[in-house]
PDB file of C-alpha atoms in Angstrom:
ATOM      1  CA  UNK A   1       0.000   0.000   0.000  1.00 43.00           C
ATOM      2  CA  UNK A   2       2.870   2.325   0.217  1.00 45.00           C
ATOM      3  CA  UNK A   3       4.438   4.358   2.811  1.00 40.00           C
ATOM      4  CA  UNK A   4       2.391   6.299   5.356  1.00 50.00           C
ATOM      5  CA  UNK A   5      -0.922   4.022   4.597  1.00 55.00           C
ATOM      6  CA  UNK A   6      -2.274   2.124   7.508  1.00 58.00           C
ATOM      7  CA  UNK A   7      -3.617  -1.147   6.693  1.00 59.00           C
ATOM      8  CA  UNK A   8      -7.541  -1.895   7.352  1.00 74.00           C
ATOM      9  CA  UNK A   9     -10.062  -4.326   7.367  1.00 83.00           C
ATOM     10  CA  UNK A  10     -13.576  -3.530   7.612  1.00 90.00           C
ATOM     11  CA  UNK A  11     -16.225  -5.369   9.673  1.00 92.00           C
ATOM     12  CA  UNK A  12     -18.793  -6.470   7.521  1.00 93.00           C
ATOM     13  CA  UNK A  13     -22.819  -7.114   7.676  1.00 96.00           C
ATOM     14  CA  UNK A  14     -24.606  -7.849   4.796  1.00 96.00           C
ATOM     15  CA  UNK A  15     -28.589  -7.808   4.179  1.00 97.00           C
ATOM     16  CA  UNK A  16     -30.378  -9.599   1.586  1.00 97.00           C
ATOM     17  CA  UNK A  17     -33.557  -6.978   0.203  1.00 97.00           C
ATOM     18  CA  UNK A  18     -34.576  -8.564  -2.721  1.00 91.00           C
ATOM     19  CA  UNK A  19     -33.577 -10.202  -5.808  1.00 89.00           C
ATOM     20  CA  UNK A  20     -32.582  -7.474  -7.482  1.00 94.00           C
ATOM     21  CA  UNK A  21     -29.328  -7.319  -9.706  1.00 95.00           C
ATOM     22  CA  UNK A  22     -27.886  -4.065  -8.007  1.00 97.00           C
ATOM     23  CA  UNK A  23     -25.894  -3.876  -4.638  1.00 97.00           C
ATOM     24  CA  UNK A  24     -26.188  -1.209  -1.807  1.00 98.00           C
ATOM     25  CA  UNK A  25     -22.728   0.063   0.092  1.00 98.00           C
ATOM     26  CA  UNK A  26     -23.677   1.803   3.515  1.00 98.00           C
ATOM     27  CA  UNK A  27     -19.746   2.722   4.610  1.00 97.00           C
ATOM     28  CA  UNK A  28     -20.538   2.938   8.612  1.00 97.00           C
ATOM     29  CA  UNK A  29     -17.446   5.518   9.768  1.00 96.00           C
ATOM     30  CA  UNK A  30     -18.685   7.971  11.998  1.00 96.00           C
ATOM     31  CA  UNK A  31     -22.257   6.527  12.062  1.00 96.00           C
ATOM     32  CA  UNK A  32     -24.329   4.097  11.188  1.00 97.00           C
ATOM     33  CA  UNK A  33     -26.865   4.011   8.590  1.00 97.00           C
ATOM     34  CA  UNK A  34     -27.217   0.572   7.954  1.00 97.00           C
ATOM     35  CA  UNK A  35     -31.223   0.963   9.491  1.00 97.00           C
ATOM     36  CA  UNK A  36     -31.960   4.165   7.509  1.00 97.00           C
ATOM     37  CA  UNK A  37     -30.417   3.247   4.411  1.00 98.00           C
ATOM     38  CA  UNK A  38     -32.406  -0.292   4.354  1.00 98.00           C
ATOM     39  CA  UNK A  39     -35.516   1.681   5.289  1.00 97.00           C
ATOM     40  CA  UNK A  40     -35.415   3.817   2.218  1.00 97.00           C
ATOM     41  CA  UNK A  41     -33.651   0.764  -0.045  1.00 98.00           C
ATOM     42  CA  UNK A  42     -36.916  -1.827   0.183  1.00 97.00           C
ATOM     43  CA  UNK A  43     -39.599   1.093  -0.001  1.00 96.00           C
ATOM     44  CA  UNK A  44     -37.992   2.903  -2.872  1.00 96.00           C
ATOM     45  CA  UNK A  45     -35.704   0.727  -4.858  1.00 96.00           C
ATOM     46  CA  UNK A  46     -36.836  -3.004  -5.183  1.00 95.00           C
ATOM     47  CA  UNK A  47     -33.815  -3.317  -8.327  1.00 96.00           C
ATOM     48  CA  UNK A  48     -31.379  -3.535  -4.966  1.00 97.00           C
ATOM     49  CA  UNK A  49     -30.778  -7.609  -4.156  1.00 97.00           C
ATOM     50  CA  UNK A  50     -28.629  -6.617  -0.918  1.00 97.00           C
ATOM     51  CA  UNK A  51     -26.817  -4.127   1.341  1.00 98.00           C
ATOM     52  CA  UNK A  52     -23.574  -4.243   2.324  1.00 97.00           C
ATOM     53  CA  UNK A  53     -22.304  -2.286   5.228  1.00 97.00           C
ATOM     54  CA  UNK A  54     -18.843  -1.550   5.900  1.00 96.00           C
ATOM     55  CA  UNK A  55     -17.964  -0.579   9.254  1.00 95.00           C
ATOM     56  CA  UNK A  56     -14.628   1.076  10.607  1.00 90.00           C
ATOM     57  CA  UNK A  57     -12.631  -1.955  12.486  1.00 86.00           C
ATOM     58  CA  UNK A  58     -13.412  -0.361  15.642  1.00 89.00           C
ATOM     59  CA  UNK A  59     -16.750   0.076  15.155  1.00 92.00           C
ATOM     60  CA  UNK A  60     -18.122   4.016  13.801  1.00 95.00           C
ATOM     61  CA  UNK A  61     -17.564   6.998  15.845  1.00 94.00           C
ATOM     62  CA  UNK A  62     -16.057  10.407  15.876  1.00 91.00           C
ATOM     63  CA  UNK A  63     -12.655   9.040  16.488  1.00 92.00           C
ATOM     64  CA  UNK A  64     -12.829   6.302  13.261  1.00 91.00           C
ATOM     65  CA  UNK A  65     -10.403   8.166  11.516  1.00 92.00           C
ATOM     66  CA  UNK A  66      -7.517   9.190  13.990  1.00 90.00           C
ATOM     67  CA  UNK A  67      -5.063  10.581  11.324  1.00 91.00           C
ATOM     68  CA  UNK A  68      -4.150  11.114   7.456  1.00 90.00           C
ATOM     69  CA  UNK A  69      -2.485   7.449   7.470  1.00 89.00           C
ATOM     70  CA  UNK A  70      -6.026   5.441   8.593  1.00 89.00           C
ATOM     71  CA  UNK A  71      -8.010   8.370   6.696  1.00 91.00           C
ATOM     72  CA  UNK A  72      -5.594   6.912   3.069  1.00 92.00           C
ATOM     73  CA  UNK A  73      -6.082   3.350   4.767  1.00 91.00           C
ATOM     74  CA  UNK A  74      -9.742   3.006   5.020  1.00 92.00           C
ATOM     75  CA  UNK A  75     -10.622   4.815   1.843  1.00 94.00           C
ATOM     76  CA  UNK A  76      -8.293   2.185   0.239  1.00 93.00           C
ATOM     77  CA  UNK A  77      -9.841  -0.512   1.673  1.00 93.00           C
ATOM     78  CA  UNK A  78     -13.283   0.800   0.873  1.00 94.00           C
ATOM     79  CA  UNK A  79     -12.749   0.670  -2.460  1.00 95.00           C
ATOM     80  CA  UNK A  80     -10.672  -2.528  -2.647  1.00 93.00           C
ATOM     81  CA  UNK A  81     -14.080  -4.159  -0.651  1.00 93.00           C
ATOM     82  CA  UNK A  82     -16.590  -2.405  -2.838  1.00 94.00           C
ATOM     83  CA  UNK A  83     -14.830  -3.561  -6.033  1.00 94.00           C
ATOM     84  CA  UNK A  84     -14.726  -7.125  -4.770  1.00 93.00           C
ATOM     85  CA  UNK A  85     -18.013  -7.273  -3.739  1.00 92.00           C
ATOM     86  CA  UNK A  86     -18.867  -5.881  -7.466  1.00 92.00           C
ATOM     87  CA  UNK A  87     -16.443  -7.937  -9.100  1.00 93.00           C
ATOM     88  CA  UNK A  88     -18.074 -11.155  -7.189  1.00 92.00           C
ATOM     89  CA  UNK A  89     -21.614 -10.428  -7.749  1.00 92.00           C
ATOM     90  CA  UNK A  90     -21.764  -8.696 -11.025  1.00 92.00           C
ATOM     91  CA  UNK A  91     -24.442  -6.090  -9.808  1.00 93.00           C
ATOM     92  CA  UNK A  92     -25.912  -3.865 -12.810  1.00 94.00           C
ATOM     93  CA  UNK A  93     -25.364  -1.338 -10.685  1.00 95.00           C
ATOM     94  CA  UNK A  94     -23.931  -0.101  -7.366  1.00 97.00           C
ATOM     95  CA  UNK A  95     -25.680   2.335  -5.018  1.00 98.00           C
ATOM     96  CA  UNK A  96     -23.767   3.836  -2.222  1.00 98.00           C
ATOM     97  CA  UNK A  97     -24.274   5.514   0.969  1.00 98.00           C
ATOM     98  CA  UNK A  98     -21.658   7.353   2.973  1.00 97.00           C
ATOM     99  CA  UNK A  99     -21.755   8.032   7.030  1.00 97.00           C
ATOM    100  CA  UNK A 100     -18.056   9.666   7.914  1.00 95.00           C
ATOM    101  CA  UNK A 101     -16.020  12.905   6.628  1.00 94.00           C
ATOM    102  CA  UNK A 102     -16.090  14.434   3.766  1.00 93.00           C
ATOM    103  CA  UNK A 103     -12.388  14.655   3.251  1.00 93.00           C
ATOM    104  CA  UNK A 104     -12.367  10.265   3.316  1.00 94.00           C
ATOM    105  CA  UNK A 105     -15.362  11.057   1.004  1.00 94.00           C
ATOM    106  CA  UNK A 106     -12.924  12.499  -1.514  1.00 95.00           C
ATOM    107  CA  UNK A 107     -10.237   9.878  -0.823  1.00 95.00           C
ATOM    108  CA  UNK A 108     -12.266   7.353  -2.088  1.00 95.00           C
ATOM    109  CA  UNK A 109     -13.399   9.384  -4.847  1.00 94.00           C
ATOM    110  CA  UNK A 110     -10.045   9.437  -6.072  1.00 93.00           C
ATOM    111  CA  UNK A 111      -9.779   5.644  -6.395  1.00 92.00           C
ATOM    112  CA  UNK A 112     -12.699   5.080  -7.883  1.00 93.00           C
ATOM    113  CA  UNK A 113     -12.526   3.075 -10.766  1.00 90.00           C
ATOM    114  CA  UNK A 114     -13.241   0.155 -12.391  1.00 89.00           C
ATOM    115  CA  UNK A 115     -16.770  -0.035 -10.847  1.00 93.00           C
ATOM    116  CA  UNK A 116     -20.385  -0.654 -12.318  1.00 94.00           C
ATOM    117  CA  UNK A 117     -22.111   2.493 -12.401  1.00 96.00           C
ATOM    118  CA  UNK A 118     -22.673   3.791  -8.754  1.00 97.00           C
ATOM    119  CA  UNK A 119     -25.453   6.093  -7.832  1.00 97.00           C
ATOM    120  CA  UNK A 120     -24.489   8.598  -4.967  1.00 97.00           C
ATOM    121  CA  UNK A 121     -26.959   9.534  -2.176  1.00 98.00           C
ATOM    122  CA  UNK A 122     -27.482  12.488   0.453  1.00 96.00           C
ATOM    123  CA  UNK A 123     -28.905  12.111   3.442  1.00 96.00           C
ATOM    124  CA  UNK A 124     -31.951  14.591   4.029  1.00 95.00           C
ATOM    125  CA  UNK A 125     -32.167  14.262   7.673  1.00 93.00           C
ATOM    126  CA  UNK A 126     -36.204  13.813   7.214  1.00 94.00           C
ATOM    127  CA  UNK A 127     -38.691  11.406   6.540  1.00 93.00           C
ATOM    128  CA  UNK A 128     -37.895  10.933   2.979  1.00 94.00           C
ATOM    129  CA  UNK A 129     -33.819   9.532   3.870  1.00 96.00           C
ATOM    130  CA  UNK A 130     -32.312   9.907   1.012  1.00 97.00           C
ATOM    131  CA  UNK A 131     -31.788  11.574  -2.845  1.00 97.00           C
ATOM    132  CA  UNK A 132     -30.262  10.523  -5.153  1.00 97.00           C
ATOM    133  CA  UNK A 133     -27.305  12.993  -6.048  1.00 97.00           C
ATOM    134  CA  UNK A 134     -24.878  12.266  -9.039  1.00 95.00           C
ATOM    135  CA  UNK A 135     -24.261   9.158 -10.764  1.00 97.00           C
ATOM    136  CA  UNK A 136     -21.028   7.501 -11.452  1.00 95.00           C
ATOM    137  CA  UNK A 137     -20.809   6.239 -14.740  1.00 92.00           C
ATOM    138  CA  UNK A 138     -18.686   3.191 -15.646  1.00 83.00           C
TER     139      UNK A 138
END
């Protein structure tokens, strides 16, 4: 992984939905939204088969990230996890949910490729979850 890269693994919990082709990604950093996201996932998008959450080794909270090494480490091992999970299911499409900074947001960002197309998501904070924000194409 290079110099200055901490090595993780993420704890993993994954939900079957539906038999739909696509897969869901909840990353579970500084929160959890593996309830939320599964919520708005079976009343709004049937085409999702199962959600995968991936959950800091120590479990989310404000202290997940505790420097610039585990910040490069887990965004690493984010997408080396959400690429294996596509590569083993063949989803037609990847939709993913994000609960931690924004800077390991962009981290991740930067690795991203060789994925099915990925829909991104906001969280609203309300009743209706989530929107849809910007898709990823292939």
């Amino acid at each position: 992984r290079g110099l200055g890269v901490s090595a993780t693994e993420f704890t993993v919990k994954e939900t079957t939905l539906s038999g739909g082709a696509d897969i869901a990604i909840a990353l579970a950093i500084s929160g959890d939204p593996t309830e939320d996201v599964e919520a708005y996932l079976r009343r709004d998008h049937p085409d999702v088969g199962h959600l995968i959450t991936l959950s800091a080794p120590d479990g989310p909270g404000r202290d997940a990230v505790a420097d610039d090494s585990a910040a490069r480490g887990l965004a690493l091992a984010a997408v080396d996890a959400i690429r294996q999970n596509a590569r083993t299911r063949q989803p037609v499409g990847v939709h993913l949910f994000q609960c931690g900074p924004l800077a390991l947001s962009v981290l991740i960002g930067h690795s991203w490729n060789r994925m099915p197309p990925t829909m991104l998501y906001e969280d609203l904070n309300s009743a209706e979850l989530y929107a849809p924000t910007f898709l990823l194409p292939t």
